[in-house]
Coordinates of C-alpha atoms in Angstrom, one line a residue:
M1 CA 0.5 -72.3 70.7
L2 CA 2.5 -69.3 71.9
I3 CA -0.5 -67.1 71.4
A4 CA -2.9 -69.7 73.4
L5 CA -0.1 -69.9 76.2
S6 CA 0.1 -66.2 76.8
R7 CA -3.5 -65.9 77.7
A8 CA -3.9 -68.9 79.5
F9 CA -1.7 -67.9 82.0
L10 CA -2.9 -63.8 81.5
L11 CA -6.5 -65.3 82.4
S12 CA -5.5 -68.2 85.2
R13 CA -2.7 -69.3 87.5
P14 CA -2.4 -72.7 88.8
P15 CA -2.8 -73.4 93.0
G16 CA 0.3 -71.7 94.9
A17 CA 1.0 -69.0 92.0
D18 CA 0.2 -65.3 93.3
Y19 CA 1.1 -63.7 90.1
P20 CA -1.6 -61.2 88.7
M21 CA -4.5 -62.0 86.5
R22 CA -6.5 -60.1 83.9
S23 CA -10.2 -60.7 84.8
L24 CA -12.6 -61.6 82.3
S25 CA -15.3 -59.1 83.2
E26 CA -12.4 -56.5 83.2
L27 CA -11.4 -57.3 79.7
T28 CA -14.7 -57.1 78.1
K29 CA -15.3 -53.4 79.2
L30 CA -11.9 -52.6 77.1
K31 CA -12.1 -51.3 73.5
K32 CA -10.9 -53.2 70.7
E33 CA -7.5 -51.0 70.8
E34 CA -6.7 -51.5 74.3
L35 CA -7.7 -54.9 74.5
A36 CA -5.3 -55.8 71.7
E37 CA -2.8 -53.9 73.2
V38 CA -3.0 -56.1 76.4
W39 CA -3.0 -59.6 74.5
G40 CA -0.4 -58.1 72.3
R41 CA 1.9 -57.2 75.2
S42 CA 1.6 -60.6 76.7
E43 CA 1.9 -62.8 73.3
E44 CA 5.1 -60.1 72.8
I45 CA 6.8 -61.2 76.0
V46 CA 6.1 -65.2 75.2
K47 CA 7.3 -65.2 71.9
A48 CA 10.4 -63.1 72.5
C49 CA 11.3 -66.3 75.8
F50 CA 10.0 -68.8 73.4
A51 CA 12.6 -67.3 70.5
R52 CA 15.5 -67.5 72.7
R53 CA 15.3 -70.2 74.5
P54 CA 13.1 -72.4 71.8
N55 CA 12.0 -75.3 74.6
Y56 CA 8.9 -76.0 75.9
N57 CA 10.2 -78.0 78.6
D58 CA 11.9 -75.2 80.1
L59 CA 9.2 -72.3 79.6
I60 CA 6.2 -73.9 81.2
P61 CA 7.3 -74.6 84.5
V62 CA 9.0 -70.8 84.6
L63 CA 5.2 -69.8 83.2
L64 CA 4.0 -71.6 86.1
Q65 CA 5.7 -69.9 88.7
I66 CA 5.6 -66.7 87.5
G67 CA 2.9 -66.1 84.6
V68 CA 3.7 -63.5 81.9
C69 CA 5.4 -60.8 83.1
D70 CA 9.0 -59.3 82.5
E71 CA 11.1 -61.3 84.4
L72 CA 10.0 -64.5 81.9
P73 CA 12.7 -63.6 79.6
L74 CA 15.5 -63.3 82.6
R75 CA 14.3 -66.7 84.2
C76 CA 14.0 -68.0 80.9
G77 CA 16.6 -67.2 78.3
L78 CA 19.6 -68.5 76.4
A79 CA 20.8 -71.5 77.6
L80 CA 23.3 -73.4 75.9
H81 CA 23.0 -76.5 73.2
I82 CA 19.4 -75.3 73.2
P83 CA 19.7 -73.2 69.6
L84 CA 18.0 -69.4 69.8
R85 CA 16.1 -68.2 67.0
P86 CA 18.3 -66.6 64.3
M87 CA 17.9 -63.2 63.6
L88 CA 16.7 -62.3 59.8
G89 CA 17.6 -59.8 56.9
S90 CA 15.0 -57.8 55.4
I91 CA 15.3 -57.7 51.3
T92 CA 16.1 -54.4 50.0
R93 CA 16.0 -54.7 46.0
D94 CA 19.3 -52.4 45.2
L95 CA 22.5 -50.5 46.6
S96 CA 20.6 -46.8 46.6
E97 CA 17.7 -48.0 48.5
M98 CA 19.5 -49.6 50.8
L99 CA 21.8 -46.5 51.0
T100 CA 18.6 -44.4 51.4
K101 CA 17.4 -46.5 54.3
L102 CA 20.5 -45.9 56.5
Q103 CA 21.1 -42.8 56.3
G104 CA 22.9 -40.9 59.0
R105 CA 23.9 -44.4 60.2
D106 CA 27.1 -45.9 60.5
F107 CA 26.9 -49.9 58.9
A108 CA 29.1 -53.1 58.2
C109 CA 28.9 -54.5 54.8
E110 CA 29.5 -58.5 54.9
F111 CA 29.9 -60.6 52.3
K112 CA 26.9 -63.1 52.2
Y113 CA 28.7 -66.3 51.9
D114 CA 26.9 -69.6 49.4
G115 CA 26.9 -71.7 52.2
Q116 CA 25.0 -73.3 55.7
R117 CA 24.5 -70.8 58.6
G118 CA 25.5 -72.8 61.6
Q119 CA 25.5 -71.7 65.2
I120 CA 28.5 -72.8 67.6
H121 CA 27.2 -74.2 71.4
C122 CA 30.1 -74.3 73.2
D123 CA 30.2 -74.6 77.3
D124 CA 32.8 -74.6 79.9
Q125 CA 33.6 -79.1 80.1
G126 CA 34.5 -77.8 76.1
K127 CA 31.2 -79.4 74.9
V128 CA 29.8 -78.1 71.0
S129 CA 26.9 -78.4 69.7
I130 CA 26.4 -77.2 66.0
F131 CA 22.5 -76.1 64.7
S132 CA 21.2 -75.1 61.6
R133 CA 19.5 -72.1 60.6
H134 CA 16.1 -74.4 61.3
L135 CA 17.3 -75.2 64.7
E136 CA 18.2 -78.2 63.6
L137 CA 20.9 -80.3 65.2
M138 CA 23.8 -80.9 63.1
T139 CA 26.8 -82.0 64.9
D140 CA 27.9 -85.1 63.5
K141 CA 27.9 -83.3 59.8
Y142 CA 30.4 -81.1 60.9
P143 CA 32.8 -83.4 63.1
D144 CA 36.0 -81.2 61.5
L145 CA 34.1 -78.3 63.3
V146 CA 34.3 -79.8 66.6
K147 CA 37.7 -81.0 66.4
L148 CA 38.2 -76.7 65.4
V149 CA 36.7 -75.1 68.5
P150 CA 39.5 -75.5 71.1
Q151 CA 42.0 -73.8 68.9
I152 CA 39.4 -71.1 67.9
R153 CA 38.8 -70.4 71.6
G154 CA 41.3 -67.7 72.9
E155 CA 42.1 -67.3 76.2
G156 CA 39.8 -66.3 78.9
V157 CA 37.2 -67.8 76.7
S158 CA 35.4 -70.7 78.6
S159 CA 31.9 -71.0 76.8
F160 CA 30.1 -69.4 74.3
I161 CA 27.1 -69.2 71.4
M162 CA 28.8 -68.3 67.7
E163 CA 27.3 -67.7 64.5
G164 CA 28.3 -67.9 60.9
E165 CA 28.2 -69.4 57.6
I166 CA 29.8 -72.3 56.8
V167 CA 30.8 -72.8 53.6
A168 CA 32.8 -75.6 51.2
V169 CA 36.5 -74.4 50.9
D170 CA 39.4 -75.7 48.6
Q171 CA 41.9 -76.0 51.1
E172 CA 45.0 -75.3 49.4
S173 CA 43.8 -72.0 47.6
G174 CA 40.9 -70.8 49.8
E175 CA 38.6 -70.7 47.0
L176 CA 35.3 -70.5 47.2
K177 CA 32.7 -73.4 46.8
N178 CA 28.9 -73.2 46.2
F179 CA 26.4 -74.5 48.3
Q180 CA 25.7 -77.5 45.8
A181 CA 29.2 -78.8 47.0
L182 CA 28.4 -78.4 50.7
T183 CA 25.2 -80.8 49.9
N184 CA 27.6 -83.7 48.9
R185 CA 28.5 -84.0 52.7
A186 CA 26.8 -86.8 54.2
R187 CA 24.1 -85.5 56.9
K188 CA 25.4 -87.6 60.0
D189 CA 27.9 -90.6 61.6
V190 CA 30.3 -88.7 59.3
D191 CA 34.1 -90.0 59.9
I192 CA 36.5 -86.9 60.1
G193 CA 39.2 -89.2 58.2
S194 CA 36.7 -89.6 55.5
I195 CA 36.0 -86.1 54.4
K196 CA 36.4 -85.0 50.7
V197 CA 34.4 -81.9 51.3
E198 CA 36.3 -79.6 53.2
V199 CA 34.6 -76.2 55.0
C200 CA 35.6 -73.0 56.5
F201 CA 33.2 -71.4 59.0
F202 CA 33.1 -67.3 58.3
S203 CA 31.7 -66.0 61.6
F204 CA 29.9 -62.9 62.0
D205 CA 28.4 -62.7 65.6
L206 CA 28.6 -64.2 68.7
M207 CA 25.5 -63.9 71.1
Y208 CA 27.0 -65.4 74.0
L209 CA 30.3 -65.4 76.2
N210 CA 30.8 -66.6 79.6
G211 CA 27.6 -67.3 80.8
Q212 CA 26.6 -63.6 79.6
P213 CA 24.2 -62.9 77.1
L214 CA 25.3 -60.3 74.6
L215 CA 22.0 -60.1 72.7
D216 CA 21.6 -56.2 73.9
R217 CA 24.8 -54.7 73.0
S218 CA 25.8 -53.1 69.5
F219 CA 26.5 -54.8 66.9
R220 CA 29.9 -52.9 66.8
E221 CA 30.7 -54.6 70.3
R222 CA 29.7 -58.3 69.8
R223 CA 32.0 -58.0 66.8
E224 CA 35.2 -56.6 68.6
L225 CA 34.8 -59.4 71.2
L226 CA 34.5 -61.9 68.4
R227 CA 37.8 -61.2 66.6
S228 CA 39.6 -60.0 69.9
L229 CA 38.7 -63.2 71.4
F230 CA 39.3 -66.1 69.0
V231 CA 41.6 -67.3 66.8
E232 CA 41.7 -67.2 63.8
I233 CA 43.1 -70.2 61.5
P234 CA 43.5 -69.9 57.5
H235 CA 40.6 -72.0 55.3
R236 CA 39.5 -73.0 58.7
F237 CA 38.1 -70.5 61.0
T238 CA 37.5 -66.8 60.0
W239 CA 35.3 -63.9 60.4
V240 CA 33.4 -62.5 57.3
K241 CA 34.9 -60.3 55.2
S242 CA 33.2 -57.0 56.0
L243 CA 33.9 -53.1 55.3
D244 CA 32.1 -50.1 57.3
A245 CA 30.8 -47.5 56.0
T246 CA 28.2 -44.9 55.7
S247 CA 25.7 -44.0 53.0
G248 CA 28.1 -41.4 52.0
D249 CA 30.4 -44.0 50.6
S250 CA 28.8 -45.1 47.5
E251 CA 31.5 -45.9 45.5
A252 CA 33.4 -48.0 48.1
V253 CA 30.0 -50.0 48.9
L254 CA 29.7 -50.5 45.3
D255 CA 33.3 -51.8 44.6
F256 CA 32.6 -54.0 47.8
F257 CA 29.8 -55.5 46.5
R258 CA 31.2 -56.5 43.0
Q259 CA 34.1 -58.0 45.2
A260 CA 31.5 -60.2 46.6
T261 CA 29.8 -61.5 43.9
D262 CA 33.0 -61.9 41.7
I263 CA 34.2 -65.2 44.2
K264 CA 30.7 -66.3 44.2
C265 CA 29.1 -65.0 46.9
E266 CA 25.0 -64.2 46.7
G267 CA 25.2 -60.6 47.4
I268 CA 26.3 -59.0 50.5
M269 CA 24.3 -58.4 54.6
V270 CA 24.5 -54.7 55.7
K271 CA 24.0 -54.8 59.2
I272 CA 23.6 -51.2 61.8
L273 CA 26.5 -51.1 64.1
D274 CA 25.4 -48.8 66.8
N275 CA 22.3 -48.0 68.8
L276 CA 20.7 -44.4 67.0
P277 CA 17.4 -44.6 68.8
A278 CA 17.5 -40.5 68.2
V279 CA 18.0 -41.1 64.4
P280 CA 15.0 -40.9 62.2
Y281 CA 14.8 -44.3 60.2
V282 CA 14.1 -42.9 56.6
G283 CA 13.0 -46.7 55.3
D284 CA 8.8 -47.0 55.0
D285 CA 8.9 -50.7 56.1
K286 CA 7.9 -51.9 59.3
Q287 CA 9.2 -53.2 61.9
T288 CA 7.8 -56.7 62.3
D289 CA 8.3 -60.2 64.4
D290 CA 9.5 -62.8 61.8
A291 CA 7.5 -65.2 63.4
V292 CA 5.2 -67.7 62.5
D293 CA 3.3 -70.3 65.2
V294 CA 2.6 -73.4 64.0
P295 CA 0.1 -74.1 63.9
P296 CA -1.1 -71.1 63.0
N297 CA -4.3 -69.4 64.8
P298 CA -7.5 -69.8 63.0
Q299 CA -9.8 -67.1 64.7
T300 CA -9.1 -64.0 63.3
K301 CA -11.9 -62.8 61.1
Q302 CA -10.1 -61.4 57.3
K303 CA -13.6 -60.2 55.9
G304 CA -15.5 -57.2 57.0
K305 CA -16.7 -54.2 55.4
G306 CA -16.6 -52.3 58.6
K307 CA -13.8 -49.8 60.1
G308 CA -10.6 -51.5 61.0
K309 CA -11.7 -55.3 59.5
G310 CA -9.5 -57.5 58.8
K311 CA -6.6 -55.7 60.0
G312 CA -5.9 -57.8 62.7
K313 CA -3.2 -56.1 64.2
G314 CA -0.8 -57.0 67.2
Q315 CA -3.9 -59.4 67.9
V316 CA -5.6 -62.8 67.0
G317 CA -9.0 -63.6 67.2
G318 CA -9.7 -59.7 66.3
D319 CA -10.6 -57.5 64.0
G320 CA -9.2 -53.9 66.2
E321 CA -6.4 -51.5 64.5
E322 CA -3.4 -51.4 67.3
K323 CA -2.0 -48.3 68.0
K324 CA 0.6 -47.2 65.1
K325 CA 3.0 -46.6 67.7
T326 CA 3.2 -50.5 68.8
R327 CA 4.1 -51.0 65.2
R328 CA 7.3 -48.4 64.6
K329 CA 10.4 -49.1 66.3
P330 CA 13.9 -48.1 66.2
L331 CA 16.6 -49.2 64.0
L332 CA 18.7 -50.5 67.0
A333 CA 21.8 -52.7 66.7
T334 CA 21.0 -55.4 69.0
Y335 CA 20.6 -59.2 68.1
E336 CA 16.7 -59.6 68.1
P337 CA 16.3 -63.8 67.9
D338 CA 13.2 -64.7 65.7
K339 CA 12.5 -61.2 63.7
R340 CA 13.8 -59.5 60.3
L341 CA 14.6 -55.6 60.9
D342 CA 15.8 -53.2 58.6
S343 CA 18.8 -53.0 61.1
W344 CA 19.8 -55.8 58.8
L345 CA 19.9 -55.7 55.3
K346 CA 20.5 -58.4 52.5
V347 CA 21.7 -57.6 48.8
K348 CA 21.5 -60.1 46.8
K349 CA 23.4 -60.1 42.9
D350 CA 19.8 -61.4 41.3
Y351 CA 17.9 -59.0 43.0
N352 CA 16.8 -56.4 40.2
S353 CA 14.4 -53.3 40.8
S354 CA 12.6 -54.1 37.9
F355 CA 12.2 -58.0 38.9
D356 CA 10.2 -58.9 41.9
T357 CA 9.5 -61.8 43.0
L358 CA 7.4 -63.7 46.0
D359 CA 8.1 -67.2 47.8
L360 CA 4.8 -68.7 48.6
I361 CA 3.0 -71.8 50.2
P362 CA 1.5 -74.0 47.9
V363 CA -1.8 -74.7 50.0
A364 CA -4.4 -76.6 48.0
A365 CA -5.8 -77.5 43.9
W366 CA -7.9 -78.5 41.4
H367 CA -7.8 -81.5 39.1
G368 CA -6.2 -80.7 35.7
Q369 CA -8.5 -80.4 32.5
G370 CA -7.1 -82.8 29.6
R371 CA -4.0 -83.8 29.5
K372 CA -3.5 -82.3 32.8
A373 CA -6.2 -84.5 34.3
K374 CA -4.4 -86.6 36.2
W375 CA -2.2 -83.5 38.1
W376 CA -3.2 -80.9 40.3
S377 CA -3.6 -77.7 38.1
P378 CA -4.5 -74.7 38.9
I379 CA -2.7 -74.2 42.2
L380 CA -3.6 -72.0 45.2
L381 CA -0.3 -70.1 46.9
A382 CA -0.9 -68.1 49.9
C383 CA 1.7 -66.2 51.7
R384 CA 1.9 -65.2 55.5
N385 CA 0.1 -63.3 57.9
D386 CA 2.7 -62.4 61.0
D387 CA 0.5 -60.9 63.4
T388 CA -2.4 -63.7 63.1
G389 CA -0.4 -66.8 62.0
Q390 CA -2.7 -67.3 59.4
L391 CA -1.8 -68.2 55.7
E392 CA -3.4 -65.6 53.1
V393 CA -4.1 -67.0 49.5
V394 CA -2.9 -64.6 46.7
S395 CA -3.4 -66.0 43.6
K396 CA -3.9 -69.8 42.0
C397 CA -1.4 -70.4 38.9
I398 CA -0.8 -72.7 35.7
S399 CA 2.4 -71.2 34.5
G400 CA 5.5 -72.5 34.7
F401 CA 5.3 -76.1 35.7
T402 CA 6.4 -78.9 33.6
D403 CA 4.9 -82.2 32.9
A404 CA 7.8 -83.8 34.9
F405 CA 7.3 -80.7 37.6
Y406 CA 3.5 -82.0 38.3
K407 CA 3.6 -85.3 38.1
A408 CA 6.0 -85.3 41.1
N409 CA 4.1 -82.8 42.2
K410 CA 0.9 -85.1 42.2
E411 CA 2.8 -88.2 44.3
H412 CA 3.8 -85.3 46.7
Y413 CA 0.4 -84.6 47.8
D414 CA -1.4 -87.6 46.9
D415 CA -5.4 -87.4 47.6
G416 CA -5.6 -91.2 47.7
G417 CA -7.6 -91.3 45.1
E418 CA -5.7 -93.9 43.1
S419 CA -3.1 -95.3 45.5
G420 CA -5.7 -95.4 48.6
E421 CA -3.4 -94.1 51.0
P422 CA -3.1 -89.8 51.1
K423 CA 0.0 -88.3 51.6
N424 CA 0.5 -84.2 52.4
T425 CA -3.2 -83.5 51.6
R426 CA -6.3 -82.7 53.8
T427 CA -9.7 -83.3 53.1
Q428 CA -11.5 -80.1 55.1
K429 CA -9.9 -76.5 54.5
P430 CA -7.5 -75.7 57.5
S431 CA -9.0 -73.1 60.1
F432 CA -5.8 -71.6 59.7
I433 CA -6.1 -70.5 55.6
A434 CA -7.8 -67.4 54.8
Y435 CA -9.7 -67.9 51.4
P436 CA -13.3 -67.0 50.9
G437 CA -13.3 -68.2 47.0
P438 CA -14.8 -71.2 45.5
L439 CA -13.4 -74.6 47.4
P440 CA -10.5 -76.0 45.6
D441 CA -10.6 -80.5 45.3
V442 CA -7.5 -81.0 47.5
W443 CA -5.8 -79.2 50.4
F444 CA -2.0 -79.1 51.1
E445 CA -0.4 -79.3 54.3
P446 CA 1.7 -76.4 54.3
Q447 CA 5.2 -77.1 53.6
E448 CA 7.3 -76.0 50.7
V449 CA 8.3 -72.6 49.3
W450 CA 7.8 -71.6 45.5
E451 CA 9.6 -68.9 44.1
M452 CA 6.9 -66.9 41.9
A453 CA 7.1 -64.2 39.5
F454 CA 4.7 -62.5 38.1
A455 CA 3.5 -59.4 35.8
D456 CA 2.2 -57.0 38.4
I457 CA 0.0 -56.6 41.8
T458 CA -3.8 -55.7 41.8
L459 CA -6.2 -55.1 44.2
S460 CA -8.6 -58.3 44.3
P461 CA -12.3 -58.4 45.7
T462 CA -11.4 -62.4 45.5
Y463 CA -8.4 -62.7 47.5
T464 CA -8.1 -61.5 51.1
A465 CA -4.1 -61.3 50.9
A466 CA -2.8 -57.8 53.0
I467 CA -6.4 -56.6 53.2
G468 CA -6.6 -53.9 55.4
L469 CA -2.8 -52.9 54.7
V470 CA -3.6 -51.2 51.4
S471 CA -7.5 -51.5 51.0
D472 CA -10.2 -51.7 54.1
E473 CA -12.2 -54.1 51.4
R474 CA -10.1 -55.8 49.0
G475 CA -6.9 -58.0 48.9
L476 CA -4.0 -58.3 47.0
S477 CA -3.9 -60.6 44.4
L478 CA -1.0 -61.5 41.3
R479 CA -1.2 -60.9 37.8
F480 CA 0.3 -63.5 35.6
P481 CA 1.5 -65.6 38.1
R482 CA 4.7 -68.3 37.3
F483 CA 6.7 -70.6 38.9
L484 CA 10.2 -70.3 39.0
K485 CA 11.5 -72.6 41.5
K486 CA 10.8 -74.6 44.9
R487 CA 12.9 -73.1 47.3
E488 CA 14.6 -75.9 48.5
D489 CA 16.9 -73.3 51.3
K490 CA 13.3 -71.7 52.6
G491 CA 10.6 -73.5 55.7
I492 CA 7.1 -71.8 55.1
E493 CA 8.3 -69.4 58.3
E494 CA 10.5 -67.6 55.8
A495 CA 8.3 -67.0 53.2
S496 CA 6.6 -64.0 52.2
T497 CA 4.5 -61.7 54.6
N498 CA 1.4 -59.7 53.8
E499 CA 3.1 -57.3 54.9
F500 CA 6.3 -57.6 52.2
L501 CA 3.4 -58.2 49.7
A502 CA 1.7 -54.6 50.1
G503 CA 5.0 -52.9 50.0
L504 CA 5.8 -54.4 46.7
W505 CA 2.3 -53.1 45.7
R506 CA 2.7 -49.6 46.9
K507 CA 6.2 -49.4 45.1
Q508 CA 4.3 -50.7 41.9
E509 CA 1.8 -47.3 42.5
A510 CA 4.5 -45.2 43.4
K511 CA 6.4 -46.3 39.8
A512 CA 3.6 -45.5 38.0
A513 CA 2.6 -41.9 40.0
T514 CA 5.9 -41.0 39.0
A515 CA 5.5 -42.4 35.3
T516 CA 2.4 -40.3 34.8
A517 CA 3.7 -37.3 36.4
A518 CA 6.3 -37.9 34.1
T519 CA 3.9 -37.8 31.0
D520 CA 1.8 -35.0 32.2
T521 CA 5.2 -32.6 33.0
K522 CA 6.2 -33.5 28.6
D523 CA 2.1 -32.9 27.6
D524 CA 2.7 -29.6 29.8
A525 CA 5.7 -29.1 28.2
D526 CA 4.4 -29.8 24.6
G527 CA 1.8 -27.4 24.9
L528 CA 3.7 -24.4 26.6
D529 CA 5.9 -25.0 23.1
E530 CA 2.1 -24.8 20.6
D531 CA 1.0 -21.2 23.3
N532 CA 4.6 -20.4 22.8
E533 CA 4.3 -20.7 18.4
E534 CA 0.8 -19.2 18.2

């Protein structure tokens, strides 16, 4: 929808509007790279605006007046009681990788609490709204937090948007409880007098203050305002526990990580404190948006052998390459809604460099054989392509499922064969799914994320996931995929991307090359010893 809007307002305007347009005849003369830049720029503006204010009723009237221009995010920016999309952290597999990526920078390590991410809005009239990370209104779920807001608002604070983690806490001891305890609270119409699961709000960011957006301020500035203008209340409202460090403080960071895991935290978040665009970025991950527009765009071609085919970077509906300079961005300490950047890194206790997993979306299946004939098996799984909005099929899986899971899965994805009432399925292949292989018996409505383990990642002539990122003619697939669990905490917009899949493949190949080099070195040494003996 956002891509369509960006192009519509670039190519046309309503009566009475005078904003500049681009003509089709002019655009048809451009090279693919130039056209991709034109589309990409307008898409970036519209998506950035919607990430800050995800409300079409606010966006469309402004577009009708001024079209797609740099003024759009200013005219339709942050607004109280409309949740902005949260900034997301990139996964890093261990502390050493994190320290390498952030060389030359000051950063903050924060406890990653096992709770529910929350966004609190408060206007100058005292009205409070609380939203989840998925932008769901949950004010009624936390009347105790609503009652708390007047007590934490310091002198001179009239309005704000604050972000933090809502964690179940023992009010007497301050002991943290796990996320499961939090799920025992009712979801709506909660009576404040009947609350049994008490919570604490661990704040970590301030995005709006007294009518002014703070997104372009550095994290150090935003954090200073948060901690100086709000009042801490033990076991009810406080700041996330943090440690400021540099890449040279490896022992202190390791000790902080151990402290986090010792008190039942998931791990730590690591955030750049200051804007230092001149400091070179050591990491190899490309900085990308983490938005998936629903429904995904069906136009991009994924197959082809010509130069640049299948890459589709920076554009939708074409196969040209985008100039690399638009894909590599400096690591800044600003708040970037709806983006997953290496400015924020998360290191969780269950991450291990020798055991990678992917969060994939089930998109289709076949009827099983033998005793599995009434169930779906195998099941096709896909990753996201952030550039095109498509879901790219990675592999089919038959391993890791229990009979109980098969039964529940068949009830959830019902083709209507027995019940007569289809549910969460389609009969035709959705245009936004990239899969050129044999047609399955049923297509699923994409709506779940499953965590998958695997032996390794291979180049595939069948699957087109990440095609163009590691090979122009082959995609990537999984060898021996195995289902681990449903990710109840993740929506499909948070599933693994083709960029992440390609990154894992590169690391796998680098490790293999290192191992081969080590073997060759040993063989050379053995040969030298034999020569010396002779």
